CSV table of C-alpha atoms in Angstrom, one decimal:
chain,number,residue,atom,x,y,z
Z,1,UNK,CA,-15.7,4.4,-3.8
Z,2,UNK,CA,-14.6,1.1,-2.2
Z,3,UNK,CA,-16.1,-0.1,1.0
Z,4,UNK,CA,-15.2,-2.7,3.5
Z,5,UNK,CA,-17.6,-5.1,1.8
Z,6,UNK,CA,-15.7,-4.6,-1.5
Z,7,UNK,CA,-12.4,-5.3,0.3
Z,8,UNK,CA,-13.7,-8.5,1.7
Z,9,UNK,CA,-15.1,-9.6,-1.6
Z,10,UNK,CA,-11.7,-9.0,-3.3
Z,11,UNK,CA,-9.9,-11.0,-0.6
Z,12,UNK,CA,-12.3,-13.9,-0.9
Z,13,UNK,CA,-13.4,-13.9,-4.6
Z,14,UNK,CA,-10.3,-12.5,-6.3
Z,15,UNK,CA,-8.7,-9.2,-7.0
Z,16,UNK,CA,-9.3,-6.8,-9.9
Z,17,UNK,CA,-7.0,-7.2,-12.9
Z,18,UNK,CA,-4.0,-4.8,-12.8
Z,19,UNK,CA,-3.3,-2.5,-15.7
Z,20,UNK,CA,0.2,-4.2,-16.1
Z,21,UNK,CA,2.3,-6.7,-14.2
Z,22,UNK,CA,5.9,-6.5,-13.1
Z,23,UNK,CA,7.6,-9.7,-12.0
Z,24,UNK,CA,11.2,-10.2,-10.8
Z,25,UNK,CA,13.1,-12.7,-8.9
Z,26,UNK,CA,14.1,-12.1,-5.3
Z,27,UNK,CA,17.7,-11.6,-6.4
Z,28,UNK,CA,16.5,-8.9,-8.9
Z,29,UNK,CA,14.4,-7.1,-6.2
Z,30,UNK,CA,17.3,-7.3,-3.7
Z,31,UNK,CA,19.6,-5.4,-6.1
Z,32,UNK,CA,17.0,-2.7,-6.7
Z,33,UNK,CA,15.9,-2.0,-3.1
Z,34,UNK,CA,17.5,-1.0,0.2
Z,35,UNK,CA,17.6,-3.9,2.7
Z,36,UNK,CA,14.8,-2.3,4.6
Z,37,UNK,CA,12.6,-1.9,1.5
Z,38,UNK,CA,13.3,-5.4,0.6
Z,39,UNK,CA,12.4,-6.7,4.1
Z,40,UNK,CA,9.1,-4.9,4.1
Z,41,UNK,CA,7.9,-5.2,0.5
Z,42,UNK,CA,9.3,-8.7,-0.5
Z,43,UNK,CA,9.3,-10.4,3.0
Z,44,UNK,CA,6.1,-8.9,4.4
Z,45,UNK,CA,7.8,-6.9,7.1
Z,46,UNK,CA,6.7,-3.8,8.8
Z,47,UNK,CA,8.4,-0.6,10.1
Z,48,UNK,CA,8.2,0.6,13.6
Z,49,UNK,CA,5.3,3.0,14.2
Z,50,UNK,CA,6.2,6.7,13.8
Z,51,UNK,CA,9.5,5.9,12.1
Z,52,UNK,CA,8.6,6.2,8.5
Z,53,UNK,CA,9.6,9.3,6.5
Z,54,UNK,CA,6.2,9.6,4.9
Z,55,UNK,CA,4.2,9.4,8.1
Z,56,UNK,CA,4.0,13.1,8.7
Z,57,UNK,CA,4.3,14.5,5.2
Z,58,UNK,CA,1.2,15.9,3.6
Z,59,UNK,CA,2.7,17.3,0.3
Z,60,UNK,CA,0.5,17.2,-2.8
Z,61,UNK,CA,1.3,14.4,-5.1
Z,62,UNK,CA,1.0,10.6,-5.7
Z,63,UNK,CA,2.3,7.8,-3.6
Z,64,UNK,CA,3.8,5.2,-5.8
Z,65,UNK,CA,5.1,1.7,-5.2
Z,66,UNK,CA,8.8,1.7,-4.3
Z,67,UNK,CA,9.3,-1.5,-6.3
Z,68,UNK,CA,7.6,-0.9,-9.6
Z,69,UNK,CA,6.5,2.8,-9.5
Z,70,UNK,CA,2.8,2.0,-10.0
Z,71,UNK,CA,0.5,4.8,-8.5
Z,72,UNK,CA,-1.1,3.6,-5.3
Z,73,UNK,CA,-2.6,6.5,-3.4
Z,74,UNK,CA,-3.3,10.2,-3.9
Z,75,UNK,CA,-2.2,12.8,-1.3
Z,76,UNK,CA,-5.8,14.1,-1.3
Z,77,UNK,CA,-7.1,11.0,0.5
Z,78,UNK,CA,-4.2,10.8,3.1
Z,79,UNK,CA,-5.2,11.5,6.7
Z,80,UNK,CA,-3.5,11.5,10.1
Z,81,UNK,CA,-4.7,8.4,11.9
Z,82,UNK,CA,-2.4,8.6,14.9
Z,83,UNK,CA,-1.4,5.0,14.3
Z,84,UNK,CA,2.2,5.8,13.3
Z,85,UNK,CA,1.9,4.8,9.7
Z,86,UNK,CA,0.7,6.8,6.6
Z,87,UNK,CA,-3.0,6.3,6.3
Z,88,UNK,CA,-5.3,6.6,3.3
Z,89,UNK,CA,-9.1,6.2,2.8
Z,90,UNK,CA,-9.0,4.8,-0.8
Z,91,UNK,CA,-6.5,3.6,-3.4
Z,92,UNK,CA,-5.8,5.8,-6.4
Z,93,UNK,CA,-7.9,3.5,-8.5
Z,94,UNK,CA,-9.8,0.2,-7.8
Z,95,UNK,CA,-7.3,-2.1,-9.4
Z,96,UNK,CA,-4.1,-0.5,-7.8
Z,97,UNK,CA,-4.3,-2.7,-4.7
Z,98,UNK,CA,-4.4,-6.5,-4.2
Z,99,UNK,CA,-6.1,-7.8,-1.1
Z,100,UNK,CA,-5.4,-11.1,0.8
Z,101,UNK,CA,-6.7,-12.5,4.0
Z,102,UNK,CA,-3.9,-12.5,6.7
Z,103,UNK,CA,-4.2,-14.7,9.8
Z,104,UNK,CA,-0.7,-14.1,11.0
Z,105,UNK,CA,-0.1,-13.3,14.7
Z,106,UNK,CA,-3.4,-14.8,15.8
Z,107,UNK,CA,-5.6,-12.2,14.2
Z,108,UNK,CA,-7.6,-11.9,11.0
Z,109,UNK,CA,-6.7,-8.9,8.9
Z,110,UNK,CA,-6.6,-7.9,5.2
Z,111,UNK,CA,-3.2,-7.5,3.8
Z,112,UNK,CA,-2.7,-4.9,1.0
Z,113,UNK,CA,-0.2,-5.3,-1.8
Z,114,UNK,CA,0.7,-3.6,-5.0
Z,115,UNK,CA,-1.5,-5.2,-7.6
Z,116,UNK,CA,1.2,-4.6,-10.2
Z,117,UNK,CA,4.2,-6.3,-8.5
Z,118,UNK,CA,2.8,-8.0,-5.3
Z,119,UNK,CA,4.8,-5.8,-3.0
Z,120,UNK,CA,3.6,-5.9,0.6
Z,121,UNK,CA,2.3,-2.4,1.6
Z,122,UNK,CA,0.5,-2.9,4.8
Z,123,UNK,CA,-3.1,-3.7,5.9
Z,124,UNK,CA,-6.5,-2.2,5.5
Z,125,UNK,CA,-9.1,-1.8,8.3
Z,126,UNK,CA,-12.7,-0.8,8.6
Z,127,UNK,CA,-12.1,2.0,11.1
Z,128,UNK,CA,-11.3,4.9,8.9
Z,129,UNK,CA,-13.2,8.1,8.4
Z,130,UNK,CA,-16.4,8.5,6.4
Z,131,UNK,CA,-17.5,8.2,3.7
Z,132,UNK,CA,-15.6,5.0,2.9
Z,133,UNK,CA,-14.8,3.9,6.5
Z,134,UNK,CA,-11.5,2.5,5.3
Z,135,UNK,CA,-8.0,3.0,6.7
Z,136,UNK,CA,-5.2,1.8,4.5
Z,137,UNK,CA,-2.3,1.6,6.9
Z,138,UNK,CA,0.9,1.6,4.8
Z,139,UNK,CA,4.6,1.3,5.4
Z,140,UNK,CA,6.5,4.3,4.3
Z,141,UNK,CA,9.3,2.2,3.1
Z,142,UNK,CA,7.0,0.6,0.5
Z,143,UNK,CA,6.2,3.9,-1.2
Z,144,UNK,CA,7.7,7.0,-2.8
Z,145,UNK,CA,6.0,10.3,-3.0
Z,146,UNK,CA,5.9,11.9,-6.5
Z,147,UNK,CA,5.3,15.4,-5.6
Z,148,UNK,CA,2.9,17.5,-7.6
Z,149,UNK,CA,4.4,20.3,-9.6
Z,150,UNK,CA,2.9,23.6,-10.8
Z,151,UNK,CA,2.7,21.9,-14.3
Z,152,UNK,CA,0.5,19.1,-12.9
Z,153,UNK,CA,-2.4,21.5,-11.9
């Protein structure tokens, strides 16, 4: 289980190696994504709080990157944080997420990105529920829910 110390270490000392890499030009990404998905994932944007389609959904399944379809989070670790964005306590696996120090807007935060394609997802904070204490605050537009089917059980 990842902790805040692990997150800080990744952001300072380097991220885990992803299982695979997907790299495209901005023009290629623009053709694949909606304008809002492109703004958020490729230009480090954010959606308005409580506006994302995945914010209040709690269906079973996996949340995958909207850009490259890499699995990012499992629905079993999603929780209602009241912040207005989908929130998770852990990534689906340690090397799914890339971490970078973010000093924009006069604050110090840790940006989280898809480790496969570098899509901006959101930020992680040390104010989540136990046992990890982490809150991955993720833009709905950066993910798609792959719902669990009866065959997946």
